[in-house]
Structure formats: C-alpha cells, structure tokens
mmCIF file of C-alpha atoms in Angstrom:
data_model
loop_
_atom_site.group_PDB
_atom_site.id
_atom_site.type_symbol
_atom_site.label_atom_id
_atom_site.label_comp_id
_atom_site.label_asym_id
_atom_site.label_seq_id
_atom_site.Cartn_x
_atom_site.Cartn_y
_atom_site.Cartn_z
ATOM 1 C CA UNK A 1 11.159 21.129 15.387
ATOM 2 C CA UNK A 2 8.633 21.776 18.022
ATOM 3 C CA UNK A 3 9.580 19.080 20.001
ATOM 4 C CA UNK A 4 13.356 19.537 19.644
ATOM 5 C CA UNK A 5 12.566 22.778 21.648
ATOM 6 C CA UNK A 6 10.568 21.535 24.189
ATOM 7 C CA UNK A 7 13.005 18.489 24.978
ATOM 8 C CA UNK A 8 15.874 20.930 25.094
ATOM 9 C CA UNK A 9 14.281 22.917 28.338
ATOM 10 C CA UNK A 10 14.524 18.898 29.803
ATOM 11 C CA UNK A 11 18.174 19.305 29.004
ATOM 12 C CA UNK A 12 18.628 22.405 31.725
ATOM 13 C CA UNK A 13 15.874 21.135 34.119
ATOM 14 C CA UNK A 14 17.533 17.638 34.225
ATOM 15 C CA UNK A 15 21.425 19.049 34.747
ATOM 16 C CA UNK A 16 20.117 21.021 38.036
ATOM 17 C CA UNK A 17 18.485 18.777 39.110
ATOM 18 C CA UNK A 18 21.677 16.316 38.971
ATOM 19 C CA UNK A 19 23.995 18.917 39.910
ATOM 20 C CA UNK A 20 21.943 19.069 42.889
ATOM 21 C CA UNK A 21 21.826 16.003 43.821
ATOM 22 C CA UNK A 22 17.560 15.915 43.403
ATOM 23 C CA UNK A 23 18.108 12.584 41.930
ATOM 24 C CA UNK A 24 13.948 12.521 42.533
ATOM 25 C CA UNK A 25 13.866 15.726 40.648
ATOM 26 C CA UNK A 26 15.721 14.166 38.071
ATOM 27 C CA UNK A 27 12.874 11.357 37.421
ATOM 28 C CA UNK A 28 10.099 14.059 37.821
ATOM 29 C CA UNK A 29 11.339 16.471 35.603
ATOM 30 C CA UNK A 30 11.897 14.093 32.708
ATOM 31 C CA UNK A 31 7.770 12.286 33.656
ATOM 32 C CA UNK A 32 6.744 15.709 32.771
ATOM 33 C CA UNK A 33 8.721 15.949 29.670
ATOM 34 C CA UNK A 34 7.679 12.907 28.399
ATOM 35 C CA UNK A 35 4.022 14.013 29.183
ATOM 36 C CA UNK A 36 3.762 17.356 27.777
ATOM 37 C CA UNK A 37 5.699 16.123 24.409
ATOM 38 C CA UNK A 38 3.378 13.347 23.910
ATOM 39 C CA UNK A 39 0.229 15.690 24.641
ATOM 40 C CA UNK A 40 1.601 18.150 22.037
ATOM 41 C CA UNK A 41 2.054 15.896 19.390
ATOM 42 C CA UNK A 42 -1.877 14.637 18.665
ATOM 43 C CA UNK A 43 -2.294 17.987 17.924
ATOM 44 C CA UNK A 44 0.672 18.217 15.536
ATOM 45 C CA UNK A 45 -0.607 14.883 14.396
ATOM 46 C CA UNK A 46 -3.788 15.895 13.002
ATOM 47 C CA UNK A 47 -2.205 18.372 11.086
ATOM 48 C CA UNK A 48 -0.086 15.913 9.650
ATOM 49 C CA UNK A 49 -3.213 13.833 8.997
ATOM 50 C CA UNK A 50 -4.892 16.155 7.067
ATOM 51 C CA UNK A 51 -1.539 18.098 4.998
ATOM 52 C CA UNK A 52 -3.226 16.733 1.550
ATOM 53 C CA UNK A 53 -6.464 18.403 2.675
ATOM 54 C CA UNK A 54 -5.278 21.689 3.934
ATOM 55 C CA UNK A 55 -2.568 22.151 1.191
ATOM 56 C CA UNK A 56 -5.196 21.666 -1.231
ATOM 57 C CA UNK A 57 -7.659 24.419 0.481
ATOM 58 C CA UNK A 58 -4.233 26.655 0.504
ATOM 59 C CA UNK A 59 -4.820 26.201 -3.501
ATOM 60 C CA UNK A 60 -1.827 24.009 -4.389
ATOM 61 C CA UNK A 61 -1.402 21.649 -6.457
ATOM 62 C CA UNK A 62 -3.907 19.185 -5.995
ATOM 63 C CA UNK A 63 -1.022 16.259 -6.997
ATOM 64 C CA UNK A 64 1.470 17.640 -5.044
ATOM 65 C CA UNK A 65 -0.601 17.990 -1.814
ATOM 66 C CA UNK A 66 -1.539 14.374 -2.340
ATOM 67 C CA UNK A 67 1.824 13.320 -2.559
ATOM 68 C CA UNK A 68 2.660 15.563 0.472
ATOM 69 C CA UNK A 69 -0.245 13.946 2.512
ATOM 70 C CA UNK A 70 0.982 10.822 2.197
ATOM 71 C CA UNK A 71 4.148 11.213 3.321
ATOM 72 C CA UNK A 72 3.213 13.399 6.202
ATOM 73 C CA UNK A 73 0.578 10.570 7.583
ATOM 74 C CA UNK A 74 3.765 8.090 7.670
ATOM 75 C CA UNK A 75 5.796 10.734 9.352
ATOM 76 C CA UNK A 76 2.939 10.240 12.730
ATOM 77 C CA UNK A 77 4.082 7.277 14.280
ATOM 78 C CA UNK A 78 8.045 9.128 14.306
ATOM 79 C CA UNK A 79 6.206 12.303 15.607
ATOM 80 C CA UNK A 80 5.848 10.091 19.365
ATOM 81 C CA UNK A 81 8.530 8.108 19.259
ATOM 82 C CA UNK A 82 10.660 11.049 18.545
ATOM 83 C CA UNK A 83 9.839 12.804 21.704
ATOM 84 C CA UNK A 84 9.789 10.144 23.489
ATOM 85 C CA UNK A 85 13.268 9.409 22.483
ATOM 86 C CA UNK A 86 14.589 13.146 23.295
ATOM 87 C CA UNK A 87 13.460 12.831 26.648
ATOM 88 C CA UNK A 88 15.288 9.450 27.351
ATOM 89 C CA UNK A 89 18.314 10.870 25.829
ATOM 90 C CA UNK A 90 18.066 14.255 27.606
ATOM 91 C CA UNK A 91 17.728 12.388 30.446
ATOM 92 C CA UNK A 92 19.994 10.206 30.119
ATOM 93 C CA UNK A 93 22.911 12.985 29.222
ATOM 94 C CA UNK A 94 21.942 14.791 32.090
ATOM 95 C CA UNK A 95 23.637 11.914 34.337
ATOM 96 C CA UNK A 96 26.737 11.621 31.888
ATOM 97 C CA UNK A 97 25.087 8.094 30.461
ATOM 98 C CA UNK A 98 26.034 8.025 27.401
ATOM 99 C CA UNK A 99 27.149 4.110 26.827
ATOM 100 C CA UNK A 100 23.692 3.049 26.243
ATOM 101 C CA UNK A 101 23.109 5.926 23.522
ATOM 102 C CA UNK A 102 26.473 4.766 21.532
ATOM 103 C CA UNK A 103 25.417 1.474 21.730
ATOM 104 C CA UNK A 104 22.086 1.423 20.592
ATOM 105 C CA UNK A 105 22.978 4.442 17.702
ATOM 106 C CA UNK A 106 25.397 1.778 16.924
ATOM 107 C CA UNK A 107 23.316 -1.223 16.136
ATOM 108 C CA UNK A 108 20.608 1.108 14.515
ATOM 109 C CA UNK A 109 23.218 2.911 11.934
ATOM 110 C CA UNK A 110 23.992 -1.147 11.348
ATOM 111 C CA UNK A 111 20.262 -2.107 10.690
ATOM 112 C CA UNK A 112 19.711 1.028 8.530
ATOM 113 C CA UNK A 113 22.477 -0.044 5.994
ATOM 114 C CA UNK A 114 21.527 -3.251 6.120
ATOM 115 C CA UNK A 115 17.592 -2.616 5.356
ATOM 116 C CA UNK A 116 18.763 0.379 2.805
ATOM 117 C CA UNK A 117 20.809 -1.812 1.187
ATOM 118 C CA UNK A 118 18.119 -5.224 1.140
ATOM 119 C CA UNK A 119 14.825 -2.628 -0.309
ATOM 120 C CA UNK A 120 17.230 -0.970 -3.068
ATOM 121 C CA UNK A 121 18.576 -4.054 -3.635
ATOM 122 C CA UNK A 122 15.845 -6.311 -3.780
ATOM 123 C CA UNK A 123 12.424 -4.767 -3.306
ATOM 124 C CA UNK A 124 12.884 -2.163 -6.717
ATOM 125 C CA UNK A 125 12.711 0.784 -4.578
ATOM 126 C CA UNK A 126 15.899 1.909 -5.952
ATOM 127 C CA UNK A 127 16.550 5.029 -8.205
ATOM 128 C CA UNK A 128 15.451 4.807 -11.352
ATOM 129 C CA UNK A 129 16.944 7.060 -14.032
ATOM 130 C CA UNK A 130 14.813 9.165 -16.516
ATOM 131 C CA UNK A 131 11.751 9.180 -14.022
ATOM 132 C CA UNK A 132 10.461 12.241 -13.055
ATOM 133 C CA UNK A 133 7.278 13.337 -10.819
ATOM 134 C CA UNK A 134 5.213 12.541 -14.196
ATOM 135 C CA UNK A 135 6.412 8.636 -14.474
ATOM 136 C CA UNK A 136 8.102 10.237 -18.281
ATOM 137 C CA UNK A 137 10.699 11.653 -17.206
ATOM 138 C CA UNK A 138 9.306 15.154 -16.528
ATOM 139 C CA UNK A 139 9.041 16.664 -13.002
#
C-alpha cells in the first residue's frame, strides 16, 4: 500500500507536467519516482524478510508466523517490480498511452489462466478437500 501512495503523487506530477508541455519534466518526474519507490522498498523488504521472526517476538503463534514468513519472503521480488510497474503506468497514463497497458494486461490475464490452469492441473497444487492448516482436516 505504501507504494500505491507514493506512485499516485507521480500521477499529478506527471499530468502537469504534460499539460504543460514540460515533456522533460515529464521524464524527470517519473526518474525520481522510480528512484524513491525502489529506495523505499529494501526497507519494506527486510521487514518482509524477517515477518516469521518478528511475529514470533510479537508472541504469536510460532506455526503461524512461520507460515506467514514464508509467504512474505516470496512476496520481495513483487515488492520492486510493483513500483516499478506503477511508475511506468503512471507515466504512461499521464500522456493518454494506454495501448501498450491493454495489450500487455492482455497477454498476462492469458498466461495467468494458462499457468493456473497447468499447476492445478498437473503439478497437485490444487484444492484438496478435508485438509485443514493441521494436514487432518482441522484448521
């Protein structure tokens, strides 16, 4: 969420610029952007690095934080290519580009389904019915 804010100030920087024909401004403006976001994520992505540790200290459930620690290390490489990716698109949207944004949405909604569809299908990462948090069926 952090970064959804800070990309969003791109959003009014990068329509004045436009409006006012800065086109230099423009290119500047979304540098910066791209700068600051990826500064302020290796912060954010120690945190993530470490949830297990520091929901344990918190005193919660020592499985639970484990669980939660792994998930939130393989949510770090997403952490910089997400705000990377709001500044393009800010920037982009700024210029009324928005062809290239359908387009590649597009062909990534068609490779989701497709590799959703291949790891339930054929990996056994599908549901599986009766199995809770325990492995019997209890969560």
């Amino acid at each position: 969420m952090r970064q959804l804010g800070m990309g969003s100030a791109l959003d009014t920087l990068c329509g004045q610029s436009y409006g006012a024909k800065q086109y230099d401004m423009l290119g500047t403006h979304a540098q910066r952007a791209i700068f600051v976001l990826m500064l302020s994520s290796v912060p954010l992505a120690f945190v993530l690095a470490f949830t297990g540790q520091i929901l344990t200290a918190l005193g919660q459930n020592p499985e639970i934080s484990y669980g939660a620690g792994t998930y939130a290390r393989l949510l770090i490489p997403g952490l910089f290519a997400y705000g990377l990716l709001r500044c393009l698109t800010k920037f982009l949207q700024a210029q009324n580009i928005v062809h290239p944004l359908v387009v590649c949405s597009g062909v990534t909604l068609i490779f989701h389904i497709l590799l959703c569809w291949f790891l339930v299908q054929n990996s056994g990462l599908g549901y599986r019915e009766g199995v809770g948090m325990d492995g019997q069926g209890r969560c």
